[in-house]
GROMACS .gro file of C-alpha atoms in nm:
model
  295
    1MET     CA    1   0.000   0.000   0.000
    2VAL     CA    2   0.131   0.343  -0.089
    3SER     CA    3   0.206   0.568   0.205
    4THR     CA    4  -0.030   0.861   0.250
    5THR     CA    5   0.200   1.153   0.331
    6LEU     CA    6  -0.009   1.470   0.346
    7GLU     CA    7   0.054   1.840   0.378
    8ARG     CA    8  -0.029   1.982   0.717
    9PRO     CA    9  -0.397   2.088   0.700
   10ASP     CA   10  -0.478   2.439   0.816
   11LYS     CA   11  -0.787   2.324   1.006
   12TYR     CA   12  -1.016   2.030   1.059
   13ARG     CA   13  -1.236   1.987   0.753
   14ILE     CA   14  -1.546   1.767   0.744
   15GLY     CA   15  -1.522   1.708   0.368
   16ARG     CA   16  -1.166   1.574   0.395
   17VAL     CA   17  -1.266   1.347   0.683
   18PHE     CA   18  -1.552   1.200   0.481
   19SER     CA   19  -1.327   1.158   0.177
   20ASN     CA   20  -1.055   0.980   0.376
   21SER     CA   21  -1.312   0.766   0.560
   22PHE     CA   22  -1.465   0.631   0.240
   23ALA     CA   23  -1.114   0.586   0.095
   24VAL     CA   24  -1.018   0.368   0.395
   25ILE     CA   25  -1.335   0.162   0.351
   26GLY     CA   26  -1.274   0.127  -0.021
   27ARG     CA   27  -0.917   0.003   0.030
   28ASN     CA   28  -1.008  -0.257   0.295
   29PRO     CA   29  -1.349  -0.408   0.213
   30GLY     CA   30  -1.255  -0.765   0.302
   31LEU     CA   31  -1.101  -0.671   0.637
   32LEU     CA   32  -1.393  -0.451   0.736
   33VAL     CA   33  -1.650  -0.712   0.635
   34GLY     CA   34  -1.465  -0.973   0.841
   35LEU     CA   35  -1.447  -0.754   1.151
   36ALA     CA   36  -1.808  -0.645   1.104
   37ALA     CA   37  -1.932  -1.003   1.074
   38LEU     CA   38  -1.738  -1.116   1.380
   39PHE     CA   39  -1.804  -0.831   1.621
   40SER     CA   40  -2.123  -0.665   1.497
   41ALA     CA   41  -2.342  -0.832   1.234
   42LEU     CA   42  -2.360  -1.183   1.384
   43PRO     CA   43  -2.405  -1.068   1.747
   44ALA     CA   44  -2.666  -0.813   1.635
   45LEU     CA   45  -2.845  -1.085   1.437
   46VAL     CA   46  -2.865  -1.311   1.743
   47LEU     CA   47  -2.989  -1.025   1.961
   48ASN     CA   48  -3.246  -0.917   1.702
   49LEU     CA   49  -3.375  -1.270   1.651
   50TRP     CA   50  -3.426  -1.305   2.025
   51ASN     CA   51  -3.603  -0.971   2.058
   52TYR     CA   52  -3.817  -1.026   1.747
   53ARG     CA   53  -3.905  -1.374   1.869
   54ASN     CA   54  -4.040  -1.228   2.193
   55PHE     CA   55  -4.219  -0.957   1.997
   56ALA     CA   56  -4.379  -1.211   1.766
   57LYS     CA   57  -4.520  -1.402   2.064
   58LEU     CA   58  -4.730  -1.102   2.169
   59ASP     CA   59  -5.092  -1.121   2.065
   60PHE     CA   60  -5.183  -0.758   1.999
   61ALA     CA   61  -5.538  -0.861   1.901
   62ASP     CA   62  -5.598  -0.992   2.255
   63PRO     CA   63  -5.468  -0.741   2.515
   64GLU     CA   64  -5.608  -0.951   2.801
   65SER     CA   65  -5.380  -1.243   2.714
   66MET     CA   66  -5.084  -1.007   2.729
   67ALA     CA   67  -5.193  -0.879   3.070
   68VAL     CA   68  -5.206  -1.229   3.223
   69ALA     CA   69  -4.869  -1.343   3.086
   70ASP     CA   70  -4.656  -1.554   3.319
   71PRO     CA   71  -4.446  -1.311   3.533
   72SER     CA   72  -4.165  -1.567   3.575
   73ALA     CA   73  -4.141  -1.609   3.198
   74ILE     CA   74  -4.129  -1.231   3.152
   75LEU     CA   75  -3.853  -1.203   3.414
   76GLY     CA   76  -3.655  -1.486   3.254
   77ASN     CA   77  -3.681  -1.331   2.909
   78SER     CA   78  -3.578  -0.992   3.051
   79LEU     CA   79  -3.267  -1.137   3.216
   80ILE     CA   80  -3.169  -1.319   2.898
   81SER     CA   81  -3.223  -1.002   2.695
   82MET     CA   82  -3.007  -0.809   2.942
   83ALA     CA   83  -2.728  -1.068   2.915
   84PHE     CA   84  -2.745  -1.055   2.534
   85GLY     CA   85  -2.736  -0.676   2.552
   86LEU     CA   86  -2.424  -0.671   2.772
   87ILE     CA   87  -2.243  -0.916   2.546
   88TYR     CA   88  -2.342  -0.713   2.242
   89PHE     CA   89  -2.212  -0.396   2.411
   90ALA     CA   90  -1.875  -0.557   2.485
   91LEU     CA   91  -1.846  -0.683   2.127
   92ALA     CA   92  -1.941  -0.338   1.998
   93LEU     CA   93  -1.645  -0.192   2.189
   94LEU     CA   94  -1.416  -0.454   2.036
   95PHE     CA   95  -1.556  -0.369   1.694
   96GLN     CA   96  -1.489   0.002   1.737
   97SER     CA   97  -1.136  -0.057   1.870
   98SER     CA   98  -1.048  -0.297   1.586
   99LEU     CA   99  -1.180  -0.051   1.326
  100VAL     CA  100  -0.980   0.232   1.482
  101ARG     CA  101  -0.663   0.022   1.460
  102ALA     CA  102  -0.737  -0.077   1.098
  103THR     CA  103  -0.809   0.281   0.995
  104ILE     CA  104  -0.497   0.431   1.145
  105GLU     CA  105  -0.279   0.152   1.009
  106ASP     CA  106  -0.423   0.220   0.663
  107LEU     CA  107  -0.362   0.594   0.691
  108ASN     CA  108  -0.007   0.517   0.805
  109GLY     CA  109   0.052   0.353   0.469
  110LYS     CA  110   0.037  -0.002   0.603
  111ARG     CA  111  -0.190  -0.291   0.516
  112PRO     CA  112  -0.408  -0.364   0.822
  113ALA     CA  113  -0.415  -0.728   0.934
  114ILE     CA  114  -0.726  -0.870   1.095
  115GLY     CA  115  -0.521  -1.059   1.355
  116ASP     CA  116  -0.339  -0.744   1.465
  117CYS     CA  117  -0.665  -0.546   1.482
  118ILE     CA  118  -0.832  -0.809   1.700
  119GLN     CA  119  -0.525  -0.844   1.922
  120ILE     CA  120  -0.507  -0.467   1.986
  121ALA     CA  121  -0.882  -0.452   2.049
  122LEU     CA  122  -0.862  -0.733   2.306
  123ARG     CA  123  -0.560  -0.573   2.472
  124CYS     CA  124  -0.750  -0.246   2.516
  125MET     CA  125  -1.082  -0.409   2.607
  126PHE     CA  126  -1.091  -0.325   2.977
  127PRO     CA  127  -0.967   0.036   2.944
  128THR     CA  128  -1.222   0.091   2.666
  129LEU     CA  129  -1.492  -0.059   2.885
  130GLY     CA  130  -1.380   0.165   3.171
  131MET     CA  131  -1.403   0.468   2.946
  132GLY     CA  132  -1.754   0.372   2.840
  133LEU     CA  133  -1.850   0.326   3.204
  134VAL     CA  134  -1.716   0.670   3.297
  135VAL     CA  135  -1.915   0.832   3.014
  136PHE     CA  136  -2.229   0.637   3.109
  137LEU     CA  137  -2.207   0.730   3.478
  138THR     CA  138  -2.143   1.094   3.385
  139MET     CA  139  -2.457   1.095   3.170
  140ILE     CA  140  -2.660   0.938   3.451
  141LEU     CA  141  -2.528   1.192   3.703
  142ALA     CA  142  -2.609   1.479   3.468
  143LEU     CA  143  -2.962   1.341   3.419
  144VAL     CA  144  -3.018   1.306   3.794
  145VAL     CA  145  -2.891   1.660   3.859
  146THR     CA  146  -3.110   1.797   3.578
  147MET     CA  147  -3.419   1.622   3.713
  148PHE     CA  148  -3.344   1.742   4.066
  149VAL     CA  149  -3.297   2.102   3.954
  150ALA     CA  150  -3.612   2.081   3.743
  151GLY     CA  151  -3.807   1.950   4.040
  152MET     CA  152  -3.688   2.244   4.248
  153LEU     CA  153  -3.754   2.511   3.983
  154ILE     CA  154  -4.088   2.405   3.832
  155PRO     CA  155  -4.300   2.501   4.137
  156VAL     CA  156  -4.130   2.841   4.157
  157PHE     CA  157  -4.068   2.952   3.798
  158GLY     CA  158  -4.284   2.726   3.584
  159ASN     CA  159  -4.201   2.513   3.281
  160ILE     CA  160  -4.056   2.786   3.055
  161ILE     CA  161  -3.770   2.878   3.289
  162VAL     CA  162  -3.693   2.511   3.343
  163PHE     CA  163  -3.681   2.453   2.966
  164ILE     CA  164  -3.434   2.741   2.928
  165ALA     CA  165  -3.223   2.601   3.211
  166PHE     CA  166  -3.232   2.257   3.047
  167ILE     CA  167  -3.102   2.399   2.719
  168ALA     CA  168  -2.830   2.582   2.912
  169LEU     CA  169  -2.722   2.246   3.056
  170VAL     CA  170  -2.742   2.059   2.724
  171VAL     CA  171  -2.490   2.279   2.541
  172PRO     CA  172  -2.204   2.221   2.792
  173GLY     CA  173  -2.291   1.850   2.784
  174ILE     CA  174  -2.255   1.841   2.405
  175MET     CA  175  -1.923   2.025   2.428
  176LEU     CA  176  -1.802   1.776   2.691
  177PHE     CA  177  -1.897   1.483   2.466
  178LEU     CA  178  -1.724   1.641   2.166
  179GLY     CA  179  -1.416   1.698   2.377
  180ILE     CA  180  -1.377   1.327   2.450
  181SER     CA  181  -1.496   1.207   2.108
  182VAL     CA  182  -1.153   1.079   1.997
  183SER     CA  183  -1.065   0.918   2.331
  184VAL     CA  184  -1.082   0.564   2.191
  185PRO     CA  185  -0.830   0.631   1.909
  186VAL     CA  186  -0.601   0.798   2.163
  187LEU     CA  187  -0.634   0.496   2.392
  188ILE     CA  188  -0.567   0.251   2.109
  189GLN     CA  189  -0.265   0.431   1.964
  190GLU     CA  190  -0.107   0.627   2.250
  191ARG     CA  191  -0.189   0.394   2.542
  192LEU     CA  192  -0.252   0.677   2.792
  193GLY     CA  193  -0.510   0.498   3.004
  194VAL     CA  194  -0.872   0.596   3.058
  195PHE     CA  195  -0.844   0.944   3.204
  196GLY     CA  196  -0.520   1.025   3.023
  197SER     CA  197  -0.684   0.942   2.689
  198MET     CA  198  -0.989   1.152   2.769
  199SER     CA  199  -0.768   1.445   2.869
  200ARG     CA  200  -0.558   1.407   2.555
  201SER     CA  201  -0.876   1.400   2.345
  202ARG     CA  202  -0.986   1.731   2.496
  203VAL     CA  203  -0.654   1.884   2.395
  204LEU     CA  204  -0.672   1.753   2.039
  205THR     CA  205  -1.033   1.861   1.982
  206LYS     CA  206  -0.989   2.212   2.121
  207GLY     CA  207  -1.075   2.464   1.849
  208SER     CA  208  -1.235   2.198   1.626
  209ARG     CA  209  -1.536   2.092   1.830
  210TRP     CA  210  -1.799   2.270   1.623
  211SER     CA  211  -1.661   2.105   1.312
  212LEU     CA  212  -1.670   1.772   1.491
  213PHE     CA  213  -2.028   1.851   1.590
  214GLY     CA  214  -2.111   1.902   1.222
  215LEU     CA  215  -1.953   1.569   1.129
  216LEU     CA  216  -2.131   1.376   1.403
  217LEU     CA  217  -2.459   1.553   1.329
  218VAL     CA  218  -2.442   1.448   0.962
  219LEU     CA  219  -2.360   1.090   1.060
  220PHE     CA  220  -2.633   1.089   1.324
  221LEU     CA  221  -2.898   1.219   1.084
  222ALA     CA  222  -2.790   0.968   0.819
  223ALA     CA  223  -2.811   0.686   1.075
  224ILE     CA  224  -3.157   0.800   1.187
  225ALA     CA  225  -3.276   0.818   0.825
  226ILE     CA  226  -3.151   0.466   0.748
  227GLN     CA  227  -3.295   0.319   1.067
  228MET     CA  228  -3.629   0.496   1.021
  229ALA     CA  229  -3.658   0.372   0.663
  230PHE     CA  230  -3.599   0.015   0.777
  231ALA     CA  231  -3.836   0.054   1.076
  232LEU     CA  232  -4.111   0.190   0.849
  233LEU     CA  233  -4.065  -0.100   0.607
  234PHE     CA  234  -4.072  -0.352   0.888
  235GLY     CA  235  -4.372  -0.184   1.054
  236PHE     CA  236  -4.558  -0.164   0.724
  237THR     CA  237  -4.509  -0.537   0.667
  238PHE     CA  238  -4.630  -0.613   1.019
  239ALA     CA  239  -4.936  -0.386   0.975
  240ILE     CA  240  -5.037  -0.567   0.655
  241THR     CA  241  -4.991  -0.922   0.780
  242GLY     CA  242  -5.092  -0.861   1.144
  243SER     CA  243  -4.822  -1.105   1.255
  244LEU     CA  244  -4.463  -1.204   1.190
  245SER     CA  245  -4.390  -1.518   0.990
  246THR     CA  246  -4.064  -1.705   1.038
  247VAL     CA  247  -3.935  -1.565   0.710
  248GLY     CA  248  -4.034  -1.211   0.811
  249LEU     CA  249  -3.867  -1.259   1.147
  250VAL     CA  250  -3.538  -1.368   0.993
  251VAL     CA  251  -3.542  -1.102   0.721
  252GLY     CA  252  -3.617  -0.832   0.976
  253ALA     CA  253  -3.338  -0.948   1.207
  254ILE     CA  254  -3.086  -0.962   0.921
  255GLY     CA  255  -3.187  -0.620   0.790
  256SER     CA  256  -3.165  -0.459   1.132
  257ALA     CA  257  -2.824  -0.618   1.198
  258LEU     CA  258  -2.690  -0.493   0.864
  259VAL     CA  259  -2.820  -0.140   0.927
  260SER     CA  260  -2.662  -0.118   1.272
  261THR     CA  261  -2.334  -0.264   1.142
  262VAL     CA  262  -2.309  -0.015   0.855
  263VAL     CA  263  -2.380   0.276   1.088
  264SER     CA  264  -2.124   0.156   1.345
  265THR     CA  265  -1.861   0.107   1.076
  266LEU     CA  266  -1.902   0.458   0.934
  267MET     CA  267  -1.898   0.615   1.280
  268SER     CA  268  -1.587   0.430   1.398
  269VAL     CA  269  -1.386   0.490   1.080
  270ALA     CA  270  -1.481   0.860   1.075
  271ILE     CA  271  -1.376   0.903   1.440
  272ALA     CA  272  -1.040   0.735   1.371
  273VAL     CA  273  -0.984   0.953   1.062
  274SER     CA  274  -1.077   1.257   1.272
  275TYR     CA  275  -0.810   1.162   1.525
  276VAL     CA  276  -0.539   1.155   1.257
  277GLU     CA  277  -0.673   1.480   1.110
  278LEU     CA  278  -0.663   1.651   1.450
  279ARG     CA  279  -0.307   1.531   1.511
  280GLN     CA  280  -0.204   1.683   1.180
  281VAL     CA  281  -0.389   2.011   1.244
  282ARG     CA  282  -0.263   2.068   1.598
  283GLU     CA  283   0.084   1.913   1.585
  284GLY     CA  284   0.178   1.917   1.218
  285ASN     CA  285   0.254   1.545   1.203
  286SER     CA  286   0.237   1.389   0.860
  287VAL     CA  287   0.092   1.041   0.839
  288ASP     CA  288   0.441   0.899   0.792
  289GLU     CA  289   0.555   1.070   1.113
  290LEU     CA  290   0.253   0.929   1.294
  291ALA     CA  291   0.353   0.585   1.170
  292GLU     CA  292   0.696   0.625   1.328
  293ILE     CA  293   0.545   0.746   1.655
  294PHE     CA  294   0.308   0.450   1.675
  295SER     CA  295   0.550   0.182   1.559
   0.00000   0.00000   0.00000
């Protein structure tokens, strides 16, 4: 593979990130399909089949039968669904980490190897999980604080003031998220640990966060559009038939798994490309220099 030595960009540009992201995907279709099948598509298919199976058992024409369902069966299904969800979450982290490694190796002028990508992802599994846990707990804390403040303010000021206060809290939250948006690539390539990687990400994204917001907004809207189109198709089929056949169940599970896998792939590759772009913008490293740093 030809090395991708680039001039130092003057600033972070969304168009260049998209261009480089699709270039990485185009150069490594076999590798990405393999990683996607292993860590995303197959686990998502199993999870979807389980959820759709439970959904298909519901008799929407007879609400009373749903109300008298066996509580122990509901609890058992819920626990199994939770276990599937946790496994899927762990595999999703491995998928993101392996894609980050593959993307940066490609941009460094190397040919990514699936074994190396999986090995690095497994090595960084627990720090990545710790980072996800920190972000999750921060979001929960912010939600609890927001609800508490809202509960205190509504009786005094009414809903309008609370809505304004909520917006005032949302903007800093978005900025915080954008600040740590390249933490996983930092963790994978610079091995700075959980909090060191998050701090490093804040340094790299400083001055480029609104551009990052634009990138993530475009990806988010595209993901919503794709998922809504599939949900409408699936819902339309269910509305016509009134039930889910075995074929419909399998087709729906496969379609949903493919949609989620495509979205995850685009997001992870774009974040990894953004990391390299930010390194070049802030520190002037060419891709070849980055390759030497990470070797």
